[in-house]
Amino acid sequence: MIRIKPVLILGSIVLALGAIWIFGGRWARGHVNYITAVDDHPLTCWTCHVYTQKDNFIAKMMNETYVSPYKMDITVDGQLLYVIGQESNELVVVDAPSGKVLEKIPVGLKPHTVILSPDGQSAYVSNQWADNIYRIDLDSHQVTDTLMGGSGPAGMVISPDGRHLWCVNSYSNDISIFDLENLQERRRLKAGNNPVSAAMTPDGSEVYVSSRRTIPKPHMTHPLTEMTVSGTKYQRVSERRLFQDAYIMESVDVTPSGDLVLATLIRPKNLIPTVQIERGWMMTQGLGIIERESGRMVQLLLDEPNAFYADPFGLVITPDGKKAFVSHGGVDKVTAIDLDELRKVLAEAPDDELEDYANNLGLSSRYVLGRIPTGHNPKGMVLSPDGTLLYVAERLNDRIAVINTESLETVQTIGLEGPRRRTVARHGRQVLNNAKGTFQNQYACYTCHPDQHEDGLVYNMAGTDMGRNLANVQTLRDIGDIPPYKWNGKNQTIYKQDGMRFSTILTRNESFTHKELDALVAFIITDNPNPPNLRYNPHGELTAKQERGKEIFYRTHDNYGNEIPEENRCYTCHPPPYFTNMEMTDVGTLADSDDPMKFDVPQLNNVYESAPYLHDGKAPTLEEIWTEFNDFDEHGVANDMRKDQLNDLVEYLKSIGDAKNYMEEASVYEASLRKKKKE
Amino acid sequence: MERKKIWQKAIRVAVFAGLVSVMLSCGTSHKGKIIAVELDGEPGNLDGAQLVLLDPGKPDKESGILVSDFASAASPSLSHEGRYLYFQGKENQGDPWQIYVLDLKKGALSKVIDLPENCTHPASLPDGSVVFSREGSIKGQSVQNLWKCMMDGCCLTQLTHTPARNTFSSVLWEGRILYSSKQLYPEVGDEQLMIMRPDGTKSELYTPGCCGLLPESGGLESPDGYIYFISSDGQLSRVLHRRPLHTFENLSKELGGSFASVTPAADSSCVVSYLPLDGSTYGLYRFDPRMSETPAVLFHGDKHLVDPLIVDVLDPRPRILPSPVDPSKPTAILMIQDINHSGLPVHPEIEGDSLAKRIRISTLEGELGVVEAKDDGSVYVKLDADIPFNIETLNSQGEVLRGPSDWIYLRPNERRACTGCHVNPELAPRNYQPQAVKEDPVVLVSEEMDISQKEEEQAK
């Protein structure tokens, strides 16, 4: 017995290990196959269970805080560069000739733009996620003042006399004009949808503000993106110029002679069934131009018939007005443009052929001087005062490239002392921002998901037939815990969402490698918070209207005292913290052009910035979900509501912010559910 | 003691096994060498042609025949990793050309396909398959279409479906296949380079040549983004892939002599098969397009040397493109955004309106049907897959305004769209929802289609 026992124990262990090896392996294979929706993804447990950790010890070990240089400005003597560190929340001071980092000045959350005052005494930094602007004294490098304006401050310009600062507010869709003597907001002007960049004419008479999103428009009609023109004398909007079939106008600038206003833009083909990519069938990118004398608006492409330059971002014009440079965040390149040649093309363009000019992929060969390779994700740019050097923020490399504007070659790279290792999430961010995953680099994930959000457009993805199943683009922010994905809920995980079918239907290119897909998923899950909802819920306390709206949201009886069926209450399908129950539901919004299906209940965090609404984007506003598309109370009982009640409900919905703010509310809700079950 | 011996033996076996595996993995390296076709007769006559291996480091050394026991062997093409050499061969002179593959690492030779027709001009694709040109007959006319199969011959699929000579294919880095095409029915057309995805979808014109020079060979891509090919009268030409329709260059204008074939090298120079003005046979030369100097001789002998290729690894390899083709679905859909959007003038003899109201779709067997366009000129149709068809635009009086177009085909489950009829190919589409796609497609299927399937389509 004594001898048999160890043998039995050993045998049992061997058998157990064998069983684990055989059945565990099979289980793991099945599990990974389910998660990834393919059968060849490596069985590497840590890609899902380590890299995707959020807010814990492992996450802290895994991740790093990068600098992520974004926009820049330079002193008039060309000696000092001031660089926005978008992720590190710093203003990095760099000695330009030596390329040495001199100092890192802490600034507010998600800084966007830095601009130096004409007297060189101050720098202004717009803190996009903090809703304020810092004034920094350039002698002491101390934050001396905080300017308060609209929500989401972004691009800025200062009048030549240094008296006024114009700051565009990207979330509240307006422009704050500050008096720099008393640092008070003097005036607020309405801008386009999601304005981000501003430029002043050389004579200081006008300010042009470019926007990213289309203005509200009828369903399935042309995107119309506003360039807001304001006179500086009376500080009023003089014109609202609409660029048709264009959006994401990230940067705007004016030529030194003041004859042209140039803006980067993307021309999406969202209204056409997306059956191919060849010949610019999905996205083209180029310039929006306003000829100031005639007022004519022209669009010209920077792409070529078989080569696309995704996500144009930065735009600068040399002091002599001869060249312009555009950075392309999606293809790691800067395009150099001969402005005299561009003017010739404009002079030849008849008014009745401007649409063909805007779609002509061959024209760029006339005015593009060259394409200069850069590091990952080039964003903001600034020229040395004499125009001989171009500084380019390589955002996802934590570097500044220095390009000779004559030879069009990179002569130096300046490291910003960011972390040396590339984390998996950082790699994922590079994958998301780069267009190489798409056939001919036509667009990146980022193109339809700028800042990992959504672009506000509705596409006909033509997954089966053309013209059917229109899809409103959904946000990527904080979606890791709320499967399934896609409106039809067919993708159980982000792995599947971005996997093989994604490449067949969307990118029409070789699918991501396993490593790229792991990284992309890790980034989407771990590093994508919603911006704080400072516009509608700045202090975490609801207004009276929002409180009344919340009561309606959680109501169980209608205005007539009738009990609302459980399935027809707002909170049943939209419970906190994400305000989705992650179930497939029919709310009576199926269109004739849809295949029969139910829809995945969308989350409501930061829903205010996700217009249009419903799966096919047919509701331009939250109100219209119920006033236009809820005839039979299938999308919650709402037809009994008075107008003021609906307004209150909408105000409450707009106040909903990031899920982390609703954990307690979710616990209370779940407890009430448990109690109800017991009863 | 006994245990020690066992350990020693085990170590010896392990070392030996390691050495064997290292040797096997090394194999025979031909990197940097040139494979070419040595002709037994005049250019154009492949009878007796042989594949030869040449070492640029030893130009005086006699060339070695790469594959023996073939009556003729030609059209070499290398896989992206530089290991597998595909070629067309005849084991006996009376045999049809077939496709073979030689493993350069192991020296193993195998026949890829065994078909009764001539199969020529293989090109390796990055997914391990091979595309080649196969003879056939349409309307009594001998034609050639492109087919694809795996290295072991399985999964044979026809890619192109036109009454044309489709041949000389090569794969570009972006993953599409470039090939030469010449329409043969009903009229004989000009040679032109076409491009398509590797499943045969989205076939379209790449370049028709320029300035009276037609492409007479396939095109090969250089690392700096040029497509090199031989055009009429033995001229060496190239276009820039980024904009192929408007970047044609004749590189041999000032050189004289005649070019038979070209292959770009990794350093952006080319190895060409060239016959100088004072020469008698085509030899292999190195030509640097940046220098515009006379090609420098590499190999030259009594026999013509053509179709050179450099043994190398393509890094990065061409992309493997996904495919929506579903062989179980017999149909495909086509949408034309605006049938009046055209770069062609209307036929001059038209007496009625010059506005197109409908299109007529015809197959090789005759008219398939007429489809009314919507008010915005859009048309949306469902058609049989893998059937060549052409399109004419008609006015309200039924007169033909434009067309017929070149032969087009759709692959099973392909969803194809175009902006108009012979529109400037450099124009991206206008962004609007065509009225036609707001309804189901007009179903136009040929008589051969199974009736029940037709009913099912209609019911849908």
Tab-separated table of C-alpha atoms in Angstrom, chain A residues 253-555:
chain	number	residue	atom	x	y	z
A	253	ASP	CA	-4.499	79.391	-42.924
A	254	VAL	CA	-4.381	82.519	-45.068
A	255	THR	CA	-1.688	83.346	-47.623
A	256	PRO	CA	0.602	86.271	-46.730
A	257	SER	CA	-0.855	88.285	-49.622
A	258	GLY	CA	-4.317	87.524	-48.304
A	259	ASP	CA	-5.650	86.283	-51.646
A	260	LEU	CA	-6.445	82.728	-50.573
A	261	VAL	CA	-7.806	81.005	-47.522
A	262	LEU	CA	-6.747	77.355	-47.423
A	263	ALA	CA	-8.127	74.619	-45.215
A	264	THR	CA	-7.413	70.917	-45.067
A	265	LEU	CA	-10.462	68.741	-45.600
A	266	ILE	CA	-11.709	65.245	-46.292
A	267	ARG	CA	-14.289	64.505	-48.957
A	268	PRO	CA	-16.241	61.455	-47.758
A	269	LYS	CA	-18.346	59.395	-50.154
A	270	ASN	CA	-20.829	58.408	-47.503
A	271	LEU	CA	-23.923	58.683	-49.701
A	272	ILE	CA	-22.697	56.227	-52.331
A	273	PRO	CA	-22.853	52.488	-51.671
A	274	THR	CA	-19.354	51.669	-50.500
A	275	VAL	CA	-18.720	48.798	-52.883
A	276	GLN	CA	-15.104	49.544	-53.667
A	277	ILE	CA	-12.160	51.685	-52.698
A	278	GLU	CA	-10.477	52.039	-56.072
A	279	ARG	CA	-10.580	55.502	-57.619
A	280	GLY	CA	-11.441	57.357	-54.455
A	281	TRP	CA	-14.741	55.603	-53.916
A	282	MET	CA	-14.646	55.930	-50.106
A	283	MET	CA	-12.619	58.988	-49.127
A	284	THR	CA	-10.551	61.621	-50.822
A	285	GLN	CA	-8.556	64.346	-49.125
A	286	GLY	CA	-7.546	67.784	-50.165
A	287	LEU	CA	-7.861	71.494	-49.672
A	288	GLY	CA	-10.832	73.804	-49.346
A	289	ILE	CA	-10.003	77.159	-50.848
A	290	ILE	CA	-11.726	80.510	-50.640
A	291	GLU	CA	-10.629	83.059	-53.232
A	292	ARG	CA	-11.115	86.147	-51.110
A	293	GLU	CA	-11.527	88.639	-53.910
A	294	SER	CA	-14.242	86.760	-55.799
A	295	GLY	CA	-15.535	84.831	-52.824
A	296	ARG	CA	-15.405	81.661	-54.900
A	297	MET	CA	-15.054	78.381	-53.025
A	298	VAL	CA	-13.025	75.626	-54.648
A	299	GLN	CA	-11.949	72.191	-53.486
A	300	LEU	CA	-8.853	70.473	-54.876
A	301	LEU	CA	-7.478	67.065	-54.001
A	302	LEU	CA	-4.069	66.148	-52.676
A	303	ASP	CA	-4.551	62.475	-53.579
A	304	GLU	CA	-3.500	60.680	-56.744
A	305	PRO	CA	-5.390	58.016	-58.740
A	306	ASN	CA	-3.581	55.113	-57.065
A	307	ALA	CA	-2.222	56.787	-53.914
A	308	PHE	CA	-4.158	58.427	-51.136
A	309	TYR	CA	-2.946	60.652	-48.327
A	310	ALA	CA	-5.285	60.063	-45.437
A	311	ASP	CA	-6.172	62.469	-42.671
A	312	PRO	CA	-4.715	65.832	-43.626
A	313	PHE	CA	-4.202	67.749	-40.423
A	314	GLY	CA	-1.669	70.568	-40.181
A	315	LEU	CA	-1.391	73.363	-42.721
A	316	VAL	CA	1.227	76.115	-42.907
A	317	ILE	CA	2.178	78.610	-45.598
A	318	THR	CA	5.713	79.956	-46.064
A	319	PRO	CA	6.239	83.672	-45.383
A	320	ASP	CA	6.893	84.312	-49.084
A	321	GLY	CA	3.557	82.715	-49.966
A	322	LYS	CA	5.175	80.322	-52.430
A	323	LYS	CA	4.650	77.032	-50.671
A	324	ALA	CA	2.180	75.371	-48.382
A	325	PHE	CA	2.707	72.221	-46.363
A	326	VAL	CA	0.066	69.740	-45.234
A	327	SER	CA	0.710	66.950	-42.738
A	328	HIS	CA	-1.146	63.672	-43.275
A	329	GLY	CA	-1.626	61.868	-39.964
A	330	GLY	CA	-2.767	58.672	-41.694
A	331	VAL	CA	0.194	58.089	-43.985
A	332	ASP	CA	3.119	59.629	-42.103
A	333	LYS	CA	3.866	62.163	-44.794
A	334	VAL	CA	3.931	65.890	-45.383
A	335	THR	CA	2.819	67.182	-48.771
A	336	ALA	CA	4.605	70.222	-50.179
A	337	ILE	CA	2.440	72.387	-52.431
A	338	ASP	CA	3.501	74.945	-55.025
A	339	LEU	CA	1.003	77.760	-54.445
A	340	ASP	CA	1.735	79.546	-57.729
A	341	GLU	CA	0.878	76.368	-59.644
A	342	LEU	CA	-2.206	75.958	-57.496
A	343	ARG	CA	-3.244	79.517	-58.379
A	344	LYS	CA	-2.857	78.656	-62.084
A	345	VAL	CA	-5.182	75.684	-61.682
A	346	LEU	CA	-7.675	77.921	-59.896
A	347	ALA	CA	-7.464	80.501	-62.667
A	348	GLU	CA	-8.271	77.826	-65.262
A	349	ALA	CA	-11.172	76.308	-63.352
A	350	PRO	CA	-14.529	77.328	-64.840
A	351	ASP	CA	-17.294	77.866	-62.289
A	352	ASP	CA	-19.480	75.163	-63.803
A	353	GLU	CA	-16.749	72.511	-63.569
A	354	LEU	CA	-15.773	72.982	-59.952
A	355	GLU	CA	-17.324	69.688	-58.881
A	356	ASP	CA	-15.185	67.797	-61.373
A	357	TYR	CA	-12.153	69.741	-60.185
A	358	ALA	CA	-13.011	68.733	-56.620
A	359	ASN	CA	-13.064	65.061	-57.617
A	360	ASN	CA	-10.094	65.047	-59.972
A	361	LEU	CA	-7.352	62.783	-58.640
A	362	GLY	CA	-4.971	63.712	-61.438
A	363	LEU	CA	-4.733	67.436	-60.792
A	364	SER	CA	-2.492	67.153	-57.736
A	365	SER	CA	0.479	66.276	-59.946
A	366	ARG	CA	0.402	69.885	-61.135
A	367	TYR	CA	0.787	71.560	-57.762
A	368	VAL	CA	2.266	68.927	-55.435
A	369	LEU	CA	6.016	69.397	-55.188
A	370	GLY	CA	6.753	66.351	-53.116
A	371	ARG	CA	5.796	64.023	-50.299
A	372	ILE	CA	8.140	64.025	-47.328
A	373	PRO	CA	8.158	60.930	-45.078
A	374	THR	CA	7.803	61.558	-41.333
A	375	GLY	CA	7.473	59.550	-38.144
A	376	HIS	CA	4.169	58.244	-36.822
A	377	ASN	CA	1.113	60.445	-37.102
A	378	PRO	CA	2.376	63.921	-38.074
A	379	LYS	CA	0.045	66.582	-36.685
A	380	GLY	CA	0.719	70.251	-35.986
A	381	MET	CA	3.410	72.156	-37.842
A	382	VAL	CA	5.161	75.480	-37.557
A	383	LEU	CA	7.666	77.236	-39.824
A	384	SER	CA	10.784	79.000	-38.706
A	385	PRO	CA	10.276	82.776	-39.040
A	386	ASP	CA	12.366	82.878	-42.238
A	387	GLY	CA	10.425	79.920	-43.666
A	388	THR	CA	13.478	77.751	-44.253
A	389	LEU	CA	12.663	75.087	-41.684
A	390	LEU	CA	9.435	73.247	-41.090
A	391	TYR	CA	8.842	71.681	-37.677
A	392	VAL	CA	6.426	68.747	-37.658
A	393	ALA	CA	4.978	67.154	-34.518
A	394	GLU	CA	5.301	63.377	-34.913
A	395	ARG	CA	2.601	62.721	-32.370
A	396	LEU	CA	2.930	58.980	-31.939
A	397	ASN	CA	6.732	59.053	-31.938
A	398	ASP	CA	7.141	61.811	-29.346
A	399	ARG	CA	9.402	63.644	-31.754
A	400	ILE	CA	9.629	66.790	-33.826
A	401	ALA	CA	10.860	66.414	-37.390
A	402	VAL	CA	12.778	69.334	-38.848
A	403	ILE	CA	12.377	69.606	-42.626
A	404	ASN	CA	14.312	71.834	-44.963
A	405	THR	CA	11.617	73.608	-46.994
A	406	GLU	CA	13.893	73.975	-50.014
A	407	SER	CA	15.296	70.446	-50.338
A	408	LEU	CA	12.138	68.918	-48.822
A	409	GLU	CA	14.271	66.588	-46.727
A	410	THR	CA	14.256	65.901	-43.015
A	411	VAL	CA	17.425	67.386	-41.582
A	412	GLN	CA	16.925	66.660	-37.897
A	413	THR	CA	14.591	64.955	-35.441
A	414	ILE	CA	14.105	66.277	-31.953
A	415	GLY	CA	13.175	63.794	-29.245
A	416	LEU	CA	10.807	65.074	-26.583
A	417	GLU	CA	12.002	62.711	-23.868
A	418	GLY	CA	8.908	60.549	-23.851
A	419	PRO	CA	8.944	56.911	-22.673
A	420	ARG	CA	11.363	54.799	-24.669
A	421	ARG	CA	9.345	51.625	-24.905
A	422	ARG	CA	6.298	51.264	-27.068
A	423	THR	CA	3.444	49.842	-25.059
A	424	VAL	CA	0.888	47.578	-26.677
A	425	ALA	CA	-1.779	50.260	-26.362
A	426	ARG	CA	0.532	52.805	-27.962
A	427	HIS	CA	1.096	50.401	-30.829
A	428	GLY	CA	-2.668	50.066	-31.068
A	429	ARG	CA	-3.012	53.815	-31.233
A	430	GLN	CA	-0.554	53.857	-34.116
A	431	VAL	CA	-2.574	51.159	-35.891
A	432	LEU	CA	-5.801	53.090	-35.393
A	433	ASN	CA	-4.291	56.281	-36.739
A	434	ASN	CA	-2.506	54.770	-39.711
A	435	ALA	CA	-4.160	54.152	-43.054
A	436	LYS	CA	-1.864	51.363	-44.216
A	437	GLY	CA	-4.518	48.866	-43.192
A	438	THR	CA	-6.733	50.206	-45.966
A	439	PHE	CA	-6.308	49.604	-49.679
A	440	GLN	CA	-4.075	52.325	-51.129
A	441	ASN	CA	-4.038	54.086	-47.738
A	442	GLN	CA	-7.361	55.727	-48.466
A	443	TYR	CA	-8.436	56.130	-44.840
A	444	ALA	CA	-7.595	55.045	-41.324
A	445	CYS	CA	-9.892	53.957	-38.491
A	446	TYR	CA	-9.290	57.510	-37.281
A	447	THR	CA	-10.867	59.026	-40.384
A	448	CYS	CA	-14.404	57.960	-39.491
A	449	HIS	CA	-13.540	57.958	-35.785
A	450	PRO	CA	-11.679	61.236	-35.236
A	451	ASP	CA	-10.353	61.350	-31.682
A	452	GLN	CA	-11.774	57.815	-31.405
A	453	HIS	CA	-15.268	59.279	-31.520
A	454	GLU	CA	-17.438	59.260	-34.642
A	455	ASP	CA	-17.660	61.545	-37.643
A	456	GLY	CA	-21.388	62.297	-37.535
A	457	LEU	CA	-22.088	60.713	-40.924
A	458	VAL	CA	-24.287	57.891	-42.134
A	459	TYR	CA	-22.781	55.385	-44.569
A	460	ASN	CA	-24.206	52.761	-46.872
A	461	MET	CA	-21.730	49.992	-46.196
A	462	ALA	CA	-23.362	47.779	-48.846
A	463	GLY	CA	-22.551	44.636	-46.897
A	464	THR	CA	-25.090	42.755	-48.995
A	465	ASP	CA	-26.987	44.862	-51.497
A	466	MET	CA	-26.538	48.513	-52.327
A	467	GLY	CA	-28.684	51.201	-50.750
A	468	ARG	CA	-29.672	49.047	-47.807
A	469	ASN	CA	-28.835	48.988	-44.104
A	470	LEU	CA	-27.573	52.539	-43.714
A	471	ALA	CA	-25.299	52.821	-40.694
A	472	ASN	CA	-24.733	55.780	-38.403
A	473	VAL	CA	-21.084	55.712	-37.295
A	474	GLN	CA	-20.740	54.912	-33.589
A	475	THR	CA	-18.151	56.106	-31.123
A	476	LEU	CA	-15.152	54.008	-30.052
A	477	ARG	CA	-14.897	55.714	-26.670
A	478	ASP	CA	-15.146	53.516	-23.614
A	479	ILE	CA	-16.784	50.635	-25.468
A	480	GLY	CA	-14.695	47.802	-24.035
A	481	ASP	CA	-17.301	46.683	-21.526
A	482	ILE	CA	-20.423	46.983	-23.639
A	483	PRO	CA	-20.585	44.290	-26.298
A	484	PRO	CA	-21.999	43.441	-28.771
A	485	TYR	CA	-20.755	45.730	-31.506
A	486	LYS	CA	-22.248	47.072	-34.708
A	487	TRP	CA	-25.858	48.212	-34.788
A	488	ASN	CA	-26.963	44.711	-35.694
A	489	GLY	CA	-24.985	43.320	-32.760
A	490	LYS	CA	-23.335	40.673	-34.911
A	491	ASN	CA	-19.883	41.215	-33.481
A	492	GLN	CA	-19.528	39.796	-30.003
A	493	THR	CA	-16.099	41.326	-29.467
A	494	ILE	CA	-13.904	44.135	-30.738
A	495	TYR	CA	-11.636	41.430	-32.133
A	496	LYS	CA	-14.399	40.316	-34.441
A	497	GLN	CA	-15.437	43.872	-35.213
A	498	ASP	CA	-11.947	44.685	-36.510
A	499	GLY	CA	-11.100	41.288	-37.928
A	500	MET	CA	-11.459	39.501	-41.235
A	501	ARG	CA	-14.900	40.700	-42.282
A	502	PHE	CA	-13.834	44.241	-41.484
A	503	SER	CA	-11.090	43.887	-44.056
A	504	THR	CA	-13.408	42.346	-46.659
A	505	ILE	CA	-16.155	44.928	-46.343
A	506	LEU	CA	-14.383	48.023	-45.157
A	507	THR	CA	-10.653	48.227	-45.698
A	508	ARG	CA	-10.522	45.831	-48.664
A	509	ASN	CA	-6.944	45.157	-47.792
A	510	GLU	CA	-4.958	42.456	-46.064
A	511	SER	CA	-6.371	42.146	-42.582
A	512	PHE	CA	-4.423	43.302	-39.549
A	513	THR	CA	-1.749	40.922	-38.292
A	514	HIS	CA	-2.533	39.187	-35.010
A	515	LYS	CA	-0.105	41.503	-33.273
A	516	GLU	CA	-1.696	44.602	-34.774
A	517	LEU	CA	-5.167	43.381	-33.902
A	518	ASP	CA	-4.129	42.617	-30.311
A	519	ALA	CA	-2.669	46.106	-30.037
A	520	LEU	CA	-5.678	47.796	-31.606
A	521	VAL	CA	-8.072	46.008	-29.280
A	522	ALA	CA	-5.894	46.855	-26.263
A	523	PHE	CA	-5.879	50.531	-27.231
A	524	ILE	CA	-9.619	50.711	-27.861
A	525	ILE	CA	-10.400	49.042	-24.564
A	526	THR	CA	-7.893	50.725	-22.303
A	527	ASP	CA	-7.128	54.178	-23.579
A	528	ASN	CA	-10.344	55.736	-24.792
A	529	PRO	CA	-12.134	57.741	-22.142
A	530	ASN	CA	-14.937	60.132	-22.926
A	531	PRO	CA	-14.024	63.781	-22.550
A	532	PRO	CA	-15.529	65.254	-19.376
A	533	ASN	CA	-19.007	66.540	-20.132
A	534	LEU	CA	-18.174	70.070	-19.063
A	535	ARG	CA	-20.691	71.582	-21.411
A	536	TYR	CA	-23.827	70.108	-19.880
A	537	ASN	CA	-22.638	68.718	-16.569
A	538	PRO	CA	-19.587	70.694	-15.451
A	539	HIS	CA	-19.827	70.086	-11.712
A	540	GLY	CA	-21.563	66.726	-11.453
A	541	GLU	CA	-24.728	68.390	-10.165
A	542	LEU	CA	-27.806	68.422	-12.296
A	543	THR	CA	-29.731	71.578	-13.024
A	544	ALA	CA	-33.402	71.770	-12.112
A	545	LYS	CA	-34.358	70.964	-15.684
A	546	GLN	CA	-31.980	68.003	-15.775
A	547	GLU	CA	-33.320	66.749	-12.441
A	548	ARG	CA	-36.853	66.864	-13.819
A	549	GLY	CA	-35.601	65.085	-16.923
A	550	LYS	CA	-33.997	62.411	-14.785
A	551	GLU	CA	-37.306	61.796	-13.051
A	552	ILE	CA	-38.910	61.263	-16.427
A	553	PHE	CA	-36.103	58.932	-17.418
A	554	TYR	CA	-36.735	56.787	-14.355
A	555	ARG	CA	-40.516	57.142	-14.330
